[in-house]
Amino acid sequence: MTNDDERAASRRDWRTRIVQPDVAAPGGFMSLAPAVHRGSTVVFQRLADAKDDWRGDRYTYGLYGTPTVLELAARIADLEGAHHSFVVPGGQAAIVLVYLAFCTAGSHALVPESAYSPNRELADGLLKGLGITVETYSPTLGSDIAGLIRPETRLVWCESPGSVTMEVQDVPAIVAATHRCGVPVALDNTYAAGVLFDAFAAGVDVSLQALTKYVGGHSDLLLGTVSVREAAYERVGAMHRLLGLAVSPDDCALALRGLETLAVRLDALERSTLTVAEWLKGRPEISVVLHPAFADCPGHALWRRDFTGSASVFSVVFAEDWDAKRIGRFVDALRLFRIGYSWGGTTSLVMAYLGAGSASRSHGDRLVRLNVGLEAVGDLIADLEQALTR
Ligand SMILES: *Cc1c(COP(=O)(O)O)cnc(C)c1O
């Protein structure tokens, strides 16, 4: 009998071999592209090795990340200067994780009035039912935040610039005042893509971003990260596991690809956005351009002090003689700026926000948010011009 015959004779049934094969592709494939590792179950060599542990130093279950997920986590943590980053299904999941990691029944938390609105909706809905009180504060408060901190305060949020109304916060001052009371600070650093503002240098304990926006960069995935200092690692990691916040390795591979072009996209987006914003500032139809690089934006001096660049999203407030109906006609007349939520992709977007702002700084029904994409900037300006003058 030849060796081949011997092997054939000892072969297991084909029904076994389709599940547990005797063959494998050669190893050592030195690709530049990250491998997509899928998997729920992780097998152990010996029973004594089997355990369920979410910590990333060894693999025990797919929920805590396959090598593709942990590669993305490690790269984001490295960019942000974090001890560790937890990858979650989206920016909103990141917000929920942070609340539940730090707050329990009886806790009080502070969130800026200008925060991403589903953050505030979460406060009025789910968190209220769990006995967690969330109070809003003026985003331009600075170190006066100390006056709002109670004995039961467990978390202070920052988001800078604020979603839609774009107030830049004095994050270092808020952190210093909050830490004096022994309370941690979490920052939603989505605008800065985790790179235009150094959250950990500013002292925050937790920094999150919706990778959905700039890291993904192509409007084709939803992911988020919660990046932590060492002191917050156990608390956030344990809650991440309990909430079962699994992510798709395929989406993580797309995010890893997006990451490679983040610098060139951010540079191009910043330039085009400043050109569009500058042009709008010169228009009689627009009363204010809320872009952090412009003096009219609340907190502009803080942006100059703390940020290394600006991003692609900003808002305009129309002149007094514009009402919701007229703004609706303007938005509907746009052809290249597509009507849609989210931002940070290659396509220019527009959205009107009725009743945006706070009681003290209301923009009525005259605020429109724009996200500038990677189209030719001359065409974008021509699109705005035809819609304004129709
Ligand atoms: C988009 C966004 C989120 C939510 O991200 P998703 O991935 O869409 O859930 C959170 N915070 C800010 C500031 C955002 O812009």
Tab-separated table of N, CA and C in Angstrom, residues 190-255:
chain	number	residue	atom	x	y	z
A	190	THR	N	-16.502	62.722	18.682
A	190	THR	CA	-16.793	62.318	17.302
A	190	THR	C	-16.389	63.380	16.288
A	191	TYR	N	-16.671	64.659	16.580
A	191	TYR	CA	-16.338	65.735	15.637
A	191	TYR	C	-14.845	65.678	15.285
A	192	ALA	N	-14.023	65.456	16.292
A	192	ALA	CA	-12.575	65.504	16.108
A	192	ALA	C	-12.001	64.181	15.570
A	193	ALA	N	-12.876	63.198	15.289
A	193	ALA	CA	-12.431	61.892	14.795
A	193	ALA	C	-11.383	61.271	15.717
A	194	GLY	N	-11.374	61.703	16.964
A	194	GLY	CA	-10.392	61.175	17.910
A	194	GLY	C	-8.988	61.714	17.696
A	195	VAL	N	-8.790	62.592	16.682
A	195	VAL	CA	-7.429	63.066	16.382
A	195	VAL	C	-7.260	64.596	16.381
A	196	LEU	N	-8.331	65.355	16.126
A	196	LEU	CA	-8.184	66.820	16.049
A	196	LEU	C	-8.231	67.480	17.431
A	197	PHE	N	-8.648	66.708	18.437
A	197	PHE	CA	-8.652	67.197	19.821
A	197	PHE	C	-8.090	66.078	20.687
A	198	ASP	N	-7.086	66.383	21.486
A	198	ASP	CA	-6.418	65.360	22.301
A	198	ASP	C	-7.147	65.224	23.643
A	199	ALA	N	-8.111	64.299	23.657
A	199	ALA	CA	-9.010	64.168	24.806
A	199	ALA	C	-8.253	63.801	26.091
A	200	PHE	N	-7.302	62.873	25.969
A	200	PHE	CA	-6.632	62.417	27.201
A	200	PHE	C	-5.639	63.453	27.721
A	201	ALA	N	-5.042	64.235	26.804
A	201	ALA	CA	-4.197	65.344	27.272
A	201	ALA	C	-5.047	66.383	28.007
A	202	ALA	N	-6.306	66.518	27.607
A	202	ALA	CA	-7.212	67.466	28.274
A	202	ALA	C	-7.714	66.912	29.604
A	203	GLY	N	-7.411	65.643	29.874
A	203	GLY	CA	-7.706	65.086	31.191
A	203	GLY	C	-8.952	64.217	31.291
A	204	VAL	N	-9.666	64.012	30.174
A	204	VAL	CA	-10.898	63.229	30.296
A	204	VAL	C	-10.576	61.782	30.690
A	205	ASP	N	-11.571	61.121	31.282
A	205	ASP	CA	-11.401	59.737	31.717
A	205	ASP	C	-11.818	58.757	30.628
A	206	VAL	N	-12.804	59.185	29.833
A	206	VAL	CA	-13.366	58.331	28.783
A	206	VAL	C	-13.589	59.208	27.557
A	207	SER	N	-13.194	58.714	26.378
A	207	SER	CA	-13.437	59.457	25.143
A	207	SER	C	-14.099	58.523	24.154
A	208	LEU	N	-15.231	58.926	23.615
A	208	LEU	CA	-15.880	58.039	22.642
A	208	LEU	C	-15.958	58.721	21.301
A	209	GLN	N	-16.083	57.908	20.263
A	209	GLN	CA	-16.418	58.455	18.959
A	209	GLN	C	-17.276	57.480	18.177
A	210	ALA	N	-18.123	58.063	17.326
A	210	ALA	CA	-18.867	57.263	16.357
A	210	ALA	C	-17.927	57.061	15.176
A	211	LEU	N	-17.385	55.836	15.027
A	211	LEU	CA	-16.523	55.532	13.870
A	211	LEU	C	-17.341	55.588	12.582
A	212	THR	N	-18.657	55.506	12.750
A	212	THR	CA	-19.625	55.707	11.668
A	212	THR	C	-19.281	56.943	10.834
A	213	LYS	N	-18.724	57.964	11.468
A	213	LYS	CA	-18.498	59.238	10.803
A	213	LYS	C	-17.164	59.223	10.044
A	214	TYR	N	-16.071	59.664	10.646
A	214	TYR	CA	-14.849	59.875	9.875
A	214	TYR	C	-13.979	58.639	9.693
A	215	VAL	N	-13.932	57.755	10.661
A	215	VAL	CA	-13.066	56.581	10.495
A	215	VAL	C	-13.655	55.680	9.413
A	216	GLY	N	-14.941	55.396	9.500
A	216	GLY	CA	-15.632	54.674	8.418
A	216	GLY	C	-15.495	55.493	7.144
A	217	GLY	N	-16.051	56.680	7.186
A	217	GLY	CA	-15.787	57.670	6.141
A	217	GLY	C	-16.518	57.483	4.827
A	218	HIS	N	-17.298	56.433	4.687
A	218	HIS	CA	-17.969	56.177	3.402
A	218	HIS	C	-19.452	55.861	3.567
A	219	SER	N	-20.038	56.209	4.719
A	219	SER	CA	-21.481	56.024	4.955
A	219	SER	C	-21.926	54.570	4.753
A	220	ASP	N	-21.033	53.623	5.017
A	220	ASP	CA	-21.416	52.229	4.786
A	220	ASP	C	-21.266	51.346	6.024
A	221	LEU	N	-21.060	51.931	7.189
A	221	LEU	CA	-20.974	51.100	8.391
A	221	LEU	C	-21.377	51.915	9.615
A	222	LEU	N	-21.758	51.188	10.669
A	222	LEU	CA	-22.047	51.786	11.977
A	222	LEU	C	-21.144	51.114	13.002
A	223	LEU	N	-20.318	51.911	13.666
A	223	LEU	CA	-19.448	51.404	14.738
A	223	LEU	C	-19.108	52.567	15.666
A	224	GLY	N	-18.721	52.229	16.876
A	224	GLY	CA	-18.252	53.259	17.801
A	224	GLY	C	-17.127	52.708	18.643
A	225	THR	N	-16.417	53.606	19.325
A	225	THR	CA	-15.415	53.163	20.294
A	225	THR	C	-15.586	53.937	21.596
A	226	VAL	N	-15.282	53.240	22.688
A	226	VAL	CA	-15.193	53.881	24.003
A	226	VAL	C	-13.755	53.675	24.454
A	227	SER	N	-13.001	54.767	24.491
A	227	SER	CA	-11.586	54.697	24.860
A	227	SER	C	-11.438	55.150	26.302
A	228	VAL	N	-10.598	54.422	27.049
A	228	VAL	CA	-10.533	54.668	28.494
A	228	VAL	C	-9.098	54.810	28.995
A	229	ARG	N	-8.977	55.534	30.094
A	229	ARG	CA	-7.758	55.493	30.903
A	229	ARG	C	-7.745	54.177	31.655
A	230	GLU	N	-6.596	53.808	32.184
A	230	GLU	CA	-6.479	52.543	32.899
A	230	GLU	C	-7.489	52.453	34.048
A	231	ALA	N	-7.719	53.584	34.730
A	231	ALA	CA	-8.605	53.577	35.899
A	231	ALA	C	-10.044	53.205	35.535
A	232	ALA	N	-10.452	53.428	34.284
A	232	ALA	CA	-11.837	53.136	33.881
A	232	ALA	C	-11.958	51.799	33.145
A	233	TYR	N	-10.841	51.108	32.961
A	233	TYR	CA	-10.806	49.895	32.119
A	233	TYR	C	-11.713	48.785	32.643
A	234	GLU	N	-11.590	48.447	33.919
A	234	GLU	CA	-12.361	47.330	34.478
A	234	GLU	C	-13.857	47.628	34.448
A	235	ARG	N	-14.204	48.845	34.860
A	235	ARG	CA	-15.603	49.252	34.959
A	235	ARG	C	-16.289	49.214	33.592
A	236	VAL	N	-15.646	49.809	32.590
A	236	VAL	CA	-16.246	49.870	31.250
A	236	VAL	C	-16.213	48.478	30.595
A	237	GLY	N	-15.113	47.756	30.780
A	237	GLY	CA	-14.997	46.421	30.180
A	237	GLY	C	-16.042	45.462	30.719
A	238	ALA	N	-16.286	45.500	32.017
A	238	ALA	CA	-17.263	44.589	32.625
A	238	ALA	C	-18.664	44.899	32.106
A	239	MET	N	-18.996	46.184	31.968
A	239	MET	CA	-20.328	46.551	31.470
A	239	MET	C	-20.460	46.246	29.973
A	240	HIS	N	-19.389	46.426	29.227
A	240	HIS	CA	-19.370	46.093	27.796
A	240	HIS	C	-19.751	44.620	27.611
A	241	ARG	N	-19.206	43.758	28.447
A	241	ARG	CA	-19.510	42.332	28.376
A	241	ARG	C	-20.968	42.067	28.750
A	242	LEU	N	-21.427	42.673	29.853
A	242	LEU	CA	-22.800	42.409	30.314
A	242	LEU	C	-23.837	42.873	29.299
A	243	LEU	N	-23.555	43.961	28.601
A	243	LEU	CA	-24.510	44.468	27.611
A	243	LEU	C	-24.427	43.677	26.296
A	244	GLY	N	-23.401	42.838	26.157
A	244	GLY	CA	-23.301	41.990	24.961
A	244	GLY	C	-23.115	42.788	23.679
A	245	LEU	N	-22.282	43.826	23.756
A	245	LEU	CA	-22.143	44.738	22.614
A	245	LEU	C	-21.194	44.166	21.551
A	246	ALA	N	-21.675	43.138	20.839
A	246	ALA	CA	-20.851	42.487	19.815
A	246	ALA	C	-20.829	43.331	18.544
A	247	VAL	N	-19.718	43.283	17.811
A	247	VAL	CA	-19.615	43.986	16.527
A	247	VAL	C	-19.168	43.005	15.438
A	248	SER	N	-19.458	43.367	14.207
A	248	SER	CA	-19.098	42.507	13.081
A	248	SER	C	-17.639	42.722	12.681
A	249	PRO	N	-16.853	41.652	12.588
A	249	PRO	CA	-15.469	41.789	12.103
A	249	PRO	C	-15.406	42.370	10.698
A	250	ASP	N	-16.449	42.119	9.877
A	250	ASP	CA	-16.454	42.697	8.519
A	250	ASP	C	-16.510	44.220	8.600
A	251	ASP	N	-17.362	44.740	9.479
A	251	ASP	CA	-17.434	46.194	9.650
A	251	ASP	C	-16.108	46.737	10.178
A	252	CYS	N	-15.482	45.987	11.091
A	252	CYS	CA	-14.187	46.444	11.625
A	252	CYS	C	-13.132	46.482	10.529
A	253	ALA	N	-13.176	45.513	9.596
A	253	ALA	CA	-12.213	45.526	8.486
A	253	ALA	C	-12.446	46.761	7.616
A	254	LEU	N	-13.718	47.129	7.408
A	254	LEU	CA	-14.005	48.357	6.643
A	254	LEU	C	-13.482	49.588	7.392
A	255	ALA	N	-13.653	49.584	8.717
A	255	ALA	CA	-13.169	50.718	9.512
A	255	ALA	C	-11.643	50.789	9.456
